PDB file of C-alpha atoms in Angstrom:
ATOM      1  CA  MET Y   1      12.024  11.751   2.849  1.00 70.00           C
ATOM      2  CA  SER Y   2      11.718  13.519  -0.491  1.00 91.00           C
ATOM      3  CA  TRP Y   3       8.975  16.069  -1.128  1.00 96.00           C
ATOM      4  CA  GLN Y   4       7.411  13.711  -3.647  1.00 97.00           C
ATOM      5  CA  SER Y   5       7.279  11.017  -0.968  1.00 96.00           C
ATOM      6  CA  TYR Y   6       5.198  13.336   1.204  1.00 97.00           C
ATOM      7  CA  ILE Y   7       2.736  13.642  -1.685  1.00 97.00           C
ATOM      8  CA  ASP Y   8       2.701   9.930  -2.550  1.00 97.00           C
ATOM      9  CA  GLN Y   9       2.784   8.438   0.950  1.00 97.00           C
ATOM     10  CA  SER Y  10       1.666  11.002   3.525  1.00 97.00           C
ATOM     11  CA  LEU Y  11      -1.161  12.493   1.445  1.00 98.00           C
ATOM     12  CA  LEU Y  12      -2.327  10.310  -1.466  1.00 98.00           C
ATOM     13  CA  GLY Y  13      -1.285   7.109   0.292  1.00 97.00           C
ATOM     14  CA  THR Y  14      -3.852   7.662   3.031  1.00 97.00           C
ATOM     15  CA  GLY Y  15      -6.744   7.308   0.596  1.00 97.00           C
ATOM     16  CA  GLN Y  16      -8.196  10.542   2.015  1.00 98.00           C
ATOM     17  CA  VAL Y  17      -6.628  12.912  -0.534  1.00 98.00           C
ATOM     18  CA  ALA Y  18      -7.288  12.678  -4.289  1.00 97.00           C
ATOM     19  CA  LYS Y  19      -4.747  15.270  -5.512  1.00 97.00           C
ATOM     20  CA  ALA Y  20      -1.976  17.112  -3.739  1.00 98.00           C
ATOM     21  CA  ALA Y  21       0.851  19.581  -4.158  1.00 98.00           C
ATOM     22  CA  ILE Y  22       3.522  21.262  -2.063  1.00 98.00           C
ATOM     23  CA  HIS Y  23       4.763  24.683  -3.168  1.00 98.00           C
ATOM     24  CA  GLY Y  24       7.346  27.044  -1.755  1.00 97.00           C
ATOM     25  CA  MET Y  25       6.245  30.503  -0.662  1.00 97.00           C
ATOM     26  CA  ASP Y  26       7.805  31.884  -3.857  1.00 97.00           C
ATOM     27  CA  GLY Y  27       5.346  29.857  -5.932  1.00 96.00           C
ATOM     28  CA  SER Y  28       7.802  27.146  -6.974  1.00 97.00           C
ATOM     29  CA  ALA Y  29       6.482  23.579  -7.090  1.00 97.00           C
ATOM     30  CA  TRP Y  30       8.304  21.245  -4.712  1.00 98.00           C
ATOM     31  CA  ALA Y  31       6.172  18.197  -5.503  1.00 98.00           C
ATOM     32  CA  THR Y  32       2.800  17.415  -7.029  1.00 97.00           C
ATOM     33  CA  SER Y  33       0.529  14.518  -7.805  1.00 97.00           C
ATOM     34  CA  LYS Y  34       0.187  13.398 -11.404  1.00 95.00           C
ATOM     35  CA  GLY Y  35      -2.102  15.638 -13.448  1.00 92.00           C
ATOM     36  CA  PHE Y  36      -2.449  18.325 -10.763  1.00 95.00           C
ATOM     37  CA  LYS Y  37      -0.840  21.662 -11.503  1.00 95.00           C
ATOM     38  CA  VAL Y  38      -1.234  24.616  -9.188  1.00 96.00           C
ATOM     39  CA  THR Y  39       0.178  27.739 -10.833  1.00 95.00           C
ATOM     40  CA  SER Y  40       2.723  29.981  -9.162  1.00 95.00           C
ATOM     41  CA  ASP Y  41       0.274  32.897  -9.500  1.00 95.00           C
ATOM     42  CA  GLN Y  42      -2.337  30.925  -7.538  1.00 95.00           C
ATOM     43  CA  VAL Y  43       0.218  30.132  -4.835  1.00 96.00           C
ATOM     44  CA  LEU Y  44       1.426  33.729  -4.585  1.00 96.00           C
ATOM     45  CA  LYS Y  45      -2.134  35.048  -4.292  1.00 94.00           C
ATOM     46  CA  ILE Y  46      -2.795  32.680  -1.364  1.00 95.00           C
ATOM     47  CA  VAL Y  47       0.549  33.456   0.307  1.00 95.00           C
ATOM     48  CA  ASN Y  48      -0.136  37.186   0.011  1.00 93.00           C
ATOM     49  CA  ALA Y  49      -3.622  36.779   1.488  1.00 93.00           C
ATOM     50  CA  PHE Y  50      -2.232  34.804   4.453  1.00 92.00           C
ATOM     51  CA  ASN Y  51       0.549  37.349   5.001  1.00 91.00           C
ATOM     52  CA  THR Y  52      -1.715  40.393   4.831  1.00 90.00           C
ATOM     53  CA  GLY Y  53      -4.629  38.833   6.680  1.00 86.00           C
ATOM     54  CA  THR Y  54      -6.944  39.322   3.708  1.00 85.00           C
ATOM     55  CA  LEU Y  55      -8.111  35.727   3.215  1.00 83.00           C
ATOM     56  CA  ALA Y  56     -11.697  36.952   3.580  1.00 81.00           C
ATOM     57  CA  GLU Y  57     -11.417  38.502   0.091  1.00 86.00           C
ATOM     58  CA  PHE Y  58     -11.871  34.959  -1.225  1.00 91.00           C
ATOM     59  CA  TYR Y  59     -15.434  34.901   0.170  1.00 90.00           C
ATOM     60  CA  THR Y  60     -16.531  37.143  -2.686  1.00 91.00           C
ATOM     61  CA  SER Y  61     -14.038  36.237  -5.411  1.00 90.00           C
ATOM     62  CA  GLY Y  62     -13.671  32.505  -4.806  1.00 92.00           C
ATOM     63  CA  LEU Y  63     -10.355  30.790  -5.308  1.00 93.00           C
ATOM     64  CA  PHE Y  64      -8.869  29.078  -8.348  1.00 93.00           C
ATOM     65  CA  ILE Y  65      -6.772  25.977  -7.720  1.00 94.00           C
ATOM     66  CA  GLY Y  66      -5.198  24.109 -10.615  1.00 88.00           C
ATOM     67  CA  GLU Y  67      -5.693  24.511 -14.323  1.00 82.00           C
ATOM     68  CA  GLY Y  68      -8.972  25.031 -16.114  1.00 76.00           C
ATOM     69  CA  ASP Y  69     -12.233  26.147 -14.563  1.00 75.00           C
ATOM     70  CA  ASN Y  70     -11.375  25.102 -11.036  1.00 85.00           C
ATOM     71  CA  LYS Y  71     -12.992  27.916  -9.096  1.00 93.00           C
ATOM     72  CA  TYR Y  72     -13.719  26.914  -5.528  1.00 95.00           C
ATOM     73  CA  LYS Y  73     -16.068  28.544  -3.044  1.00 96.00           C
ATOM     74  CA  PHE Y  74     -14.253  29.839   0.029  1.00 95.00           C
ATOM     75  CA  LEU Y  75     -15.682  28.268   3.198  1.00 95.00           C
ATOM     76  CA  ARG Y  76     -13.526  29.287   6.145  1.00 93.00           C
ATOM     77  CA  GLN Y  77     -10.027  29.785   7.468  1.00 91.00           C
ATOM     78  CA  ASN Y  78      -7.997  29.512  10.611  1.00 91.00           C
ATOM     79  CA  GLU Y  79      -4.436  30.493  11.471  1.00 90.00           C
ATOM     80  CA  ASN Y  80      -2.736  28.039   9.094  1.00 95.00           C
ATOM     81  CA  SER Y  81      -5.512  26.545   6.965  1.00 95.00           C
ATOM     82  CA  LEU Y  82      -8.121  27.578   4.485  1.00 95.00           C
ATOM     83  CA  TYR Y  83     -10.959  25.432   3.225  1.00 97.00           C
ATOM     84  CA  VAL Y  84     -12.707  25.587  -0.140  1.00 96.00           C
ATOM     85  CA  LYS Y  85     -15.394  23.591  -1.914  1.00 96.00           C
ATOM     86  CA  LYS Y  86     -16.585  22.977  -5.464  1.00 95.00           C
ATOM     87  CA  GLY Y  87     -19.671  20.786  -5.693  1.00 94.00           C
ATOM     88  CA  GLU Y  88     -18.926  17.554  -3.813  1.00 95.00           C
ATOM     89  CA  ALA Y  89     -15.162  18.154  -4.012  1.00 95.00           C
ATOM     90  CA  GLY Y  90     -13.010  20.565  -2.064  1.00 96.00           C
ATOM     91  CA  ALA Y  91      -9.596  21.278  -0.654  1.00 97.00           C
ATOM     92  CA  CYS Y  92      -7.603  22.156   2.419  1.00 98.00           C
ATOM     93  CA  ILE Y  93      -4.610  24.444   1.967  1.00 98.00           C
ATOM     94  CA  PHE Y  94      -2.160  24.553   4.861  1.00 98.00           C
ATOM     95  CA  LYS Y  95       0.564  27.191   5.336  1.00 97.00           C
ATOM     96  CA  THR Y  96       3.813  26.343   7.068  1.00 97.00           C
ATOM     97  CA  LYS Y  97       6.760  28.711   7.495  1.00 96.00           C
ATOM     98  CA  GLN Y  98       8.198  27.791   4.091  1.00 97.00           C
ATOM     99  CA  CYS Y  99       5.480  26.164   1.989  1.00 98.00           C
ATOM    100  CA  LEU Y 100       1.819  25.647   1.145  1.00 98.00           C
ATOM    101  CA  ILE Y 101       0.350  22.143   1.168  1.00 98.00           C
ATOM    102  CA  PHE Y 102      -2.646  21.561  -1.104  1.00 98.00           C
ATOM    103  CA  GLY Y 103      -4.863  18.558  -0.429  1.00 98.00           C
ATOM    104  CA  VAL Y 104      -7.897  18.044  -2.662  1.00 97.00           C
ATOM    105  CA  TYR Y 105     -10.701  15.586  -1.944  1.00 97.00           C
ATOM    106  CA  SER Y 106     -13.089  14.318  -4.582  1.00 96.00           C
ATOM    107  CA  GLU Y 107     -16.722  13.250  -4.551  1.00 94.00           C
ATOM    108  CA  GLY Y 108     -17.258  10.395  -2.107  1.00 94.00           C
ATOM    109  CA  MET Y 109     -14.352  11.370   0.139  1.00 97.00           C
ATOM    110  CA  GLN Y 110     -14.904  12.861   3.589  1.00 96.00           C
ATOM    111  CA  PRO Y 111     -13.769  16.509   3.768  1.00 96.00           C
ATOM    112  CA  GLY Y 112     -12.825  16.255   7.441  1.00 96.00           C
ATOM    113  CA  ASN Y 113     -10.561  13.263   6.800  1.00 97.00           C
ATOM    114  CA  CYS Y 114      -8.749  15.116   4.002  1.00 98.00           C
ATOM    115  CA  ASN Y 115      -8.363  18.182   6.219  1.00 97.00           C
ATOM    116  CA  ASN Y 116      -6.941  16.082   9.071  1.00 97.00           C
ATOM    117  CA  VAL Y 117      -4.362  14.426   6.804  1.00 98.00           C
ATOM    118  CA  VAL Y 118      -3.207  17.746   5.318  1.00 98.00           C
ATOM    119  CA  GLU Y 119      -3.064  19.469   8.699  1.00 98.00           C
ATOM    120  CA  LYS Y 120      -1.188  16.576  10.305  1.00 97.00           C
ATOM    121  CA  LEU Y 121       1.504  16.804   7.608  1.00 98.00           C
ATOM    122  CA  GLY Y 122       1.553  20.594   7.982  1.00 97.00           C
ATOM    123  CA  ASP Y 123       2.038  20.376  11.743  1.00 97.00           C
ATOM    124  CA  TYR Y 124       4.826  17.821  11.230  1.00 97.00           C
ATOM    125  CA  LEU Y 125       6.610  20.093   8.738  1.00 97.00           C
ATOM    126  CA  ILE Y 126       6.289  23.102  11.049  1.00 97.00           C
ATOM    127  CA  GLY Y 127       7.763  21.001  13.858  1.00 96.00           C
ATOM    128  CA  SER Y 128      10.621  20.079  11.510  1.00 96.00           C
ATOM    129  CA  GLY Y 129      11.425  23.730  10.794  1.00 95.00           C
ATOM    130  CA  TYR Y 130       9.548  24.062   7.525  1.00 95.00           C
TER     131      TYR Y 130
END
């Protein structure tokens, strides 16, 4: 399966994710949904925070995802995931060995369903060596 297929089928195709992206740990975009652009600087900041264990810094600074004024409030984290919210929208970002998966939900979508879809794909990719 191509990386774009993971976006189109495994994430957006579930109806639980409004926008999605998969980026390598170097910040490079592997695949993204139409009109959603996560910058390499945003990816590298998240990767660095995961690697150094400093995700909590986002509690005070928030986290920008995508272009424009897309500052999200940091909610919580666990070993592989972090969760953010902006109004009625939000996102789950999942870290595998080789990539970050971004899944964004919009108003009217259930955050937990989006998180489950993103984490399920993340667990599958980890199991596949990614």
